[in-house]
């Protein structure tokens, strides 16, 4: 999916800068297993290189920084029975996210276009997230029978009020104004200035001063600020059923649209994610990542992920047949089991960058 003769991910040394360019523009820079491994190895190398004082992440093409992990690849591997390869993907992706989170040098993500799923995993845990005018954040996993992963168990419960729970349970997209309002983005600049920002960072000067000098005013916030009172009142409920009941009772256009959107999502994912957000609020980052590994391992043995990907990515009929199809039919025991140890050797998500993601 990269241009002929080019790799899916490119690495370059420019002065004091280590530059990572995701190079699958036709696939919206989705992360393949090979890309994850290559980026892990390069970050490990740069962590020990005294000449590299900062790392920049970019996506090629303008439409997306990174639209997530390569779900189509995962679906094909799982359908073919390549379960070890599927497990390797999750270990590699979550391990890379943990590396970014504990990286000893600033990681600056220049985000143009969509940033979803795994794209947030490699950016939001870094030191600087620079939005552009086309920035669009989402964690839409509940729409494909999954859950907001890549460290969102840690990040989303820590956003102001119940905004993180709202994003997790709806998969709604937000623009740069809202992202800045809740802290998902740290700086804002025009996409046309990104090349100049890279050049400036390569010179080795202070990052904050450069981003301030090249920065643009942050756009006004939208949904997360305008509807904050409704979000906090409704999404503070303990169960998904109660959240929906409060949205229905509110009756505002925002509440009605939000409830309708949630009712299209996987009931199992919704119940799982509500519990994920509760647990995540008290979890350390490594604990949150291990929780996600256990959750995704459980869902790879279930139905809804494969049905959700079929409906959204493979057949594209937009009509997933969730099993079970209703919230009241979701088995509490299956939800509890998704948070339990896998019964095999599990990865850890701490330690030094050089040691990788697992001990």
C-alpha positions as semicolon CSV with decimal commas, in nm:
position;residue;x (nm);y (nm);z (nm)
1;X;0,000;0,000;0,000
2;X;0,305;0,224;0,010
3;X;0,430;0,372;-0,312
4;X;0,610;0,123;-0,535
5;X;0,954;0,043;-0,402
6;X;0,902;0,219;-0,068
7;X;0,865;0,066;0,276
8;X;0,541;0,093;0,476
9;X;0,724;0,293;0,742
10;X;1,021;0,525;0,688
11;X;1,294;0,632;0,931
12;X;1,529;0,925;0,890
13;X;1,791;1,105;1,096
14;X;1,780;1,483;1,053
15;X;2,020;1,658;1,283
16;X;1,895;1,608;1,638
17;X;1,572;1,454;1,513
18;X;1,462;1,098;1,455
19;X;1,175;1,112;1,202
20;X;0,917;0,835;1,165
21;X;0,683;0,853;0,864
22;X;0,392;0,612;0,835
23;X;0,382;0,537;0,464
24;X;0,059;0,359;0,378
25;X;-0,153;0,653;0,261
26;X;-0,402;0,441;0,066
27;X;-0,464;0,238;0,383
28;X;-0,487;0,558;0,592
29;X;-0,149;0,462;0,738
30;X;-0,293;0,163;0,926
31;X;-0,032;-0,020;1,131
32;X;0,072;-0,365;1,014
33;X;0,264;-0,612;1,229
34;X;0,578;-0,541;1,026
35;X;0,542;-0,167;1,085
36;X;0,502;-0,219;1,459
37;X;0,817;-0,430;1,478
38;X;1,021;-0,188;1,270
39;X;0,912;0,112;1,476
40;X;0,984;-0,068;1,802
41;X;1,338;-0,152;1,688
42;X;1,404;0,203;1,569
43;X;1,275;0,368;1,885
44;X;1,489;0,132;2,090
45;X;1,793;0,232;1,884
46;X;1,723;0,605;1,909
47;X;1,666;0,579;2,284
48;X;2,034;0,493;2,320
49;X;2,165;0,740;2,059
50;X;2,286;1,058;2,230
51;X;2,277;1,245;1,898
52;X;1,897;1,202;1,879
53;X;1,729;1,432;2,128
54;X;1,369;1,411;2,003
55;X;1,148;1,192;1,783
56;X;0,876;1,311;1,542
57;X;0,591;1,095;1,412
58;X;0,404;1,180;1,091
59;X;0,162;1,013;0,854
60;X;0,187;1,045;0,478
61;X;-0,094;1,149;0,247
62;X;-0,288;1,416;0,435
63;X;-0,605;1,214;0,496
64;X;-0,488;1,039;0,810
65;X;-0,205;1,044;1,060
66;X;-0,299;0,682;1,133
67;X;-0,645;0,526;1,123
68;X;-0,546;0,243;1,358
69;X;-0,417;-0,109;1,347
70;X;-0,460;-0,309;1,028
71;X;-0,793;-0,469;1,120
72;X;-0,830;-0,632;0,780
73;X;-0,495;-0,808;0,831
74;X;-0,596;-0,924;1,178
75;X;-0,930;-1,053;1,052
76;X;-0,762;-1,253;0,777
77;X;-0,505;-1,401;1,014
78;X;-0,768;-1,503;1,266
79;X;-0,997;-1,653;1,002
80;X;-0,701;-1,855;0,873
81;X;-0,639;-1,991;1,222
82;X;-0,309;-1,805;1,263
83;X;-0,376;-1,736;1,629
84;X;-0,009;-1,699;1,721
85;X;0,027;-1,422;1,463
86;X;-0,283;-1,246;1,599
87;X;-0,142;-1,264;1,951
88;X;0,192;-1,133;1,820
89;X;0,014;-0,832;1,670
90;X;-0,149;-0,733;1,999
91;X;0,171;-0,785;2,195
92;X;0,365;-0,576;1,944
93;X;0,109;-0,295;1,929
94;X;0,057;-0,264;2,302
95;X;0,430;-0,299;2,364
96;X;0,501;-0,014;2,124
97;X;0,242;0,204;2,297
98;X;0,412;0,135;2,629
99;X;0,749;0,226;2,478
100;X;0,612;0,563;2,364
101;X;0,460;0,623;2,706
102;X;0,788;0,572;2,893
103;X;1,022;0,700;2,621
104;X;1,319;0,893;2,764
105;X;1,308;1,160;2,491
106;X;1,027;1,386;2,367
107;X;0,796;1,225;2,112
108;X;0,623;1,487;1,894
109;X;0,330;1,370;1,682
110;X;0,226;1,595;1,393
111;X;-0,134;1,491;1,338
112;X;-0,304;1,568;1,008
113;X;-0,642;1,411;0,938
114;X;-0,782;1,105;1,111
115;X;-0,621;0,967;1,424
116;X;-0,802;0,657;1,542
117;X;-0,729;0,339;1,730
118;X;-0,363;0,247;1,708
119;X;-0,281;0,594;1,577
120;X;-0,375;0,727;1,918
121;X;-0,170;0,457;2,085
122;X;0,153;0,580;1,928
123;X;0,074;0,950;1,971
124;X;-0,135;1,030;2,276
125;X;0,118;0,877;2,517
126;X;0,397;1,095;2,379
127;X;0,504;1,431;2,511
128;X;0,362;1,655;2,234
129;X;0,050;1,605;2,018
130;X;0,021;1,876;1,753
131;X;-0,320;1,892;1,590
132;X;-0,384;2,048;1,250
133;X;-0,699;2,203;1,111
134;X;-0,801;1,861;0,975
135;X;-0,743;1,670;1,301
136;X;-1,018;1,420;1,384
137;X;-0,992;1,194;1,690
138;X;-1,196;0,881;1,753
139;X;-1,178;0,549;1,931
140;X;-1,462;0,376;1,740
141;X;-1,395;0,018;1,853
142;X;-1,739;-0,041;2,007
143;X;-1,867;-0,027;1,648
144;X;-1,664;-0,335;1,551
145;X;-1,718;-0,544;1,862
146;X;-1,394;-0,440;2,029
147;X;-1,309;-0,178;2,294
148;X;-1,092;0,137;2,312
149;X;-0,749;-0,016;2,359
150;X;-0,388;0,104;2,298
151;X;-0,375;0,253;2,647
152;X;-0,719;0,415;2,648
153;X;-0,800;0,218;2,963
154;X;-0,560;0,459;3,131
155;X;-0,619;0,777;2,926
156;X;-0,994;0,806;2,883
157;X;-1,103;0,775;3,249
158;X;-0,862;1,060;3,328
159;X;-1,020;1,309;3,088
160;X;-1,235;1,581;3,247
161;X;-1,565;1,466;3,393
162;X;-1,722;1,181;3,196
163;X;-1,594;1,292;2,855
164;X;-1,367;0,988;2,826
165;X;-1,649;0,746;2,904
166;X;-1,862;0,923;2,643
167;X;-1,590;0,885;2,379
168;X;-1,539;0,521;2,473
169;X;-1,906;0,419;2,464
170;X;-2,002;0,609;2,149
171;X;-1,692;0,603;1,930
172;X;-1,780;0,963;1,838
173;X;-1,532;1,177;1,648
174;X;-1,409;1,508;1,782
175;X;-1,212;1,789;1,623
176;X;-0,910;1,984;1,744
177;X;-1,103;2,225;1,963
178;X;-1,252;1,948;2,174
179;X;-0,925;1,755;2,176
180;X;-0,747;2,056;2,326
181;X;-1,028;2,119;2,572
182;X;-0,981;1,775;2,729
183;X;-0,603;1,747;2,685
184;X;-0,578;1,493;2,404
185;X;-0,386;1,747;2,195
186;X;-0,119;1,979;2,333
187;X;-0,041;2,219;2,045
188;X;-0,203;2,334;1,722
189;X;-0,051;2,430;1,388
190;X;-0,144;2,446;1,022
191;X;-0,068;2,126;0,832
192;X;0,107;2,342;0,570
193;X;0,361;2,433;0,839
194;X;0,447;2,077;0,942
195;X;0,749;2,055;0,710
196;X;0,887;2,376;0,858
197;X;0,826;2,243;1,210
198;X;1,021;1,927;1,127
199;X;1,309;2,137;0,996
200;X;1,305;2,350;1,309
201;X;1,301;2,048;1,540
202;X;1,595;1,899;1,350
203;X;1,803;2,201;1,446
204;X;1,789;2,090;1,808
205;X;1,635;2,403;1,957
206;X;1,379;2,409;2,239
207;X;1,065;2,221;2,135
208;X;0,816;2,431;2,326
209;X;0,949;2,758;2,185
210;X;0,940;2,624;1,831
211;X;0,585;2,490;1,858
212;X;0,471;2,818;2,011
213;X;0,638;3,019;1,735
214;X;0,486;2,803;1,458
215;X;0,154;2,758;1,635
216;X;-0,192;2,875;1,532
217;X;-0,492;2,961;1,751
218;X;-0,679;2,652;1,866
219;X;-1,027;2,626;1,708
220;X;-1,326;2,666;1,938
221;X;-1,438;2,348;2,115
222;X;-1,761;2,184;2,009
223;X;-1,947;1,884;2,151
224;X;-1,741;1,802;2,457
225;X;-1,777;2,153;2,593
226;X;-2,122;2,243;2,464
227;X;-2,277;1,918;2,587
228;X;-2,056;1,869;2,892
229;X;-2,341;1,897;3,144
230;X;-2,544;1,630;2,965
231;X;-2,240;1,406;2,921
232;X;-2,149;1,423;3,289
233;X;-2,508;1,373;3,406
234;X;-2,573;1,073;3,184
235;X;-2,239;0,896;3,154
236;X;-2,175;0,899;3,528
237;X;-2,434;0,620;3,560
238;X;-2,300;0,283;3,673
239;X;-2,444;0,074;3,389
240;X;-2,497;0,113;3,017
241;X;-2,871;0,059;3,060
242;X;-2,886;0,347;3,307
243;X;-2,679;0,571;3,080
244;X;-2,926;0,507;2,798
245;X;-3,221;0,568;3,032
246;X;-3,076;0,903;3,137
247;X;-3,011;1,001;2,774
248;X;-3,367;0,907;2,683
249;X;-3,504;1,106;2,976
250;X;-3,295;1,409;2,885
251;X;-3,454;1,420;2,541
252;X;-3,230;1,692;2,395
253;X;-3,116;1,648;2,033
254;X;-2,765;1,565;2,154
255;X;-2,890;1,306;2,405
256;X;-3,128;1,150;2,152
257;X;-2,858;1,123;1,885
258;X;-2,609;0,982;2,134
259;X;-2,850;0,715;2,256
260;X;-2,933;0,617;1,898
261;X;-2,564;0,586;1,817
262;X;-2,494;0,369;2,120
263;X;-2,778;0,137;2,027
264;X;-2,599;0,053;1,701
265;X;-2,291;-0,064;1,891
266;X;-2,209;-0,414;2,012
267;X;-2,400;-0,473;2,339
268;X;-2,116;-0,690;2,467
269;X;-1,862;-0,418;2,389
270;X;-2,072;-0,154;2,560
271;X;-2,099;-0,350;2,884
272;X;-1,732;-0,444;2,868
273;X;-1,623;-0,084;2,808
274;X;-1,829;0,056;3,094
275;X;-1,645;-0,181;3,327
276;X;-1,314;-0,101;3,154
277;X;-1,358;0,269;3,227
278;X;-1,440;0,198;3,591
279;X;-1,132;-0,019;3,639
280;X;-0,905;0,207;3,439
281;X;-0,958;0,505;3,665
282;X;-0,764;0,326;3,940
283;X;-0,507;0,149;3,722
284;X;-0,144;0,234;3,659
285;X;-0,039;0,250;3,296
286;X;0,122;-0,098;3,295
287;X;-0,185;-0,241;3,472
288;X;-0,412;-0,080;3,214
289;X;-0,213;-0,228;2,927
290;X;-0,220;-0,575;3,079
291;X;-0,596;-0,539;3,126
292;X;-0,631;-0,459;2,757
293;X;-0,422;-0,758;2,658
294;X;-0,649;-0,984;2,862
295;X;-0,961;-0,823;2,718
296;X;-0,850;-0,849;2,357
297;X;-0,741;-1,210;2,409
298;X;-1,092;-1,290;2,530
299;X;-1,264;-1,107;2,243
300;X;-1,054;-1,291;1,985
301;X;-1,237;-1,606;2,101
302;X;-1,579;-1,446;2,068
303;X;-1,823;-1,348;1,794
304;X;-1,874;-0,973;1,780
305;X;-1,527;-0,861;1,672
306;X;-1,538;-1,079;1,363
307;X;-1,895;-0,980;1,284
308;X;-1,818;-0,612;1,338
309;X;-1,516;-0,620;1,108
310;X;-1,715;-0,814;0,848
311;X;-1,992;-0,554;0,847
312;X;-1,763;-0,247;0,855
313;X;-1,456;-0,353;0,656
314;X;-1,507;-0,676;0,462
315;X;-1,864;-0,677;0,328
316;X;-1,925;-0,314;0,422
317;X;-2,299;-0,368;0,461
318;X;-2,311;-0,171;0,787
319;X;-2,546;-0,428;0,937
320;X;-2,368;-0,629;1,204
321;X;-2,566;-0,908;1,369
322;X;-2,443;-0,881;1,727
323;X;-2,461;-1,185;1,956
324;X;-2,617;-1,126;2,195
325;X;-2,826;-0,855;2,033
326;X;-2,942;-0,679;2,350
327;X;-2,785;-0,543;2,665
328;X;-2,997;-0,755;2,898
329;X;-2,874;-1,072;2,726
330;X;-2,506;-0,998;2,791
331;X;-2,373;-1,258;3,036
332;X;-2,206;-1,093;3,337
333;X;-1,980;-1,395;3,374
334;X;-1,840;-1,341;3,024
335;X;-1,761;-0,981;3,111
336;X;-1,582;-1,079;3,430
337;X;-1,388;-1,348;3,242
338;X;-1,254;-1,090;2,996
339;X;-1,060;-0,924;3,279
340;X;-0,917;-1,248;3,418
341;X;-0,562;-1,373;3,353
342;X;-0,526;-1,555;3,024
343;X;-0,370;-1,865;3,174
344;X;-0,055;-1,836;2,966
345;X;0,259;-1,626;2,995
346;X;0,147;-1,265;2,971
347;X;0,344;-0,960;2,859
348;X;0,442;-0,684;3,095
349;X;0,444;-0,322;2,993
350;X;0,717;-0,163;3,203
351;X;1,094;-0,144;3,215
352;X;1,345;0,042;3,004
353;X;1,286;0,117;2,633
354;X;1,590;-0,091;2,542
355;X;1,436;-0,400;2,693
356;X;1,129;-0,373;2,471
357;X;0,773;-0,419;2,588
358;X;0,806;-0,752;2,765
359;X;1,024;-0,876;3,046
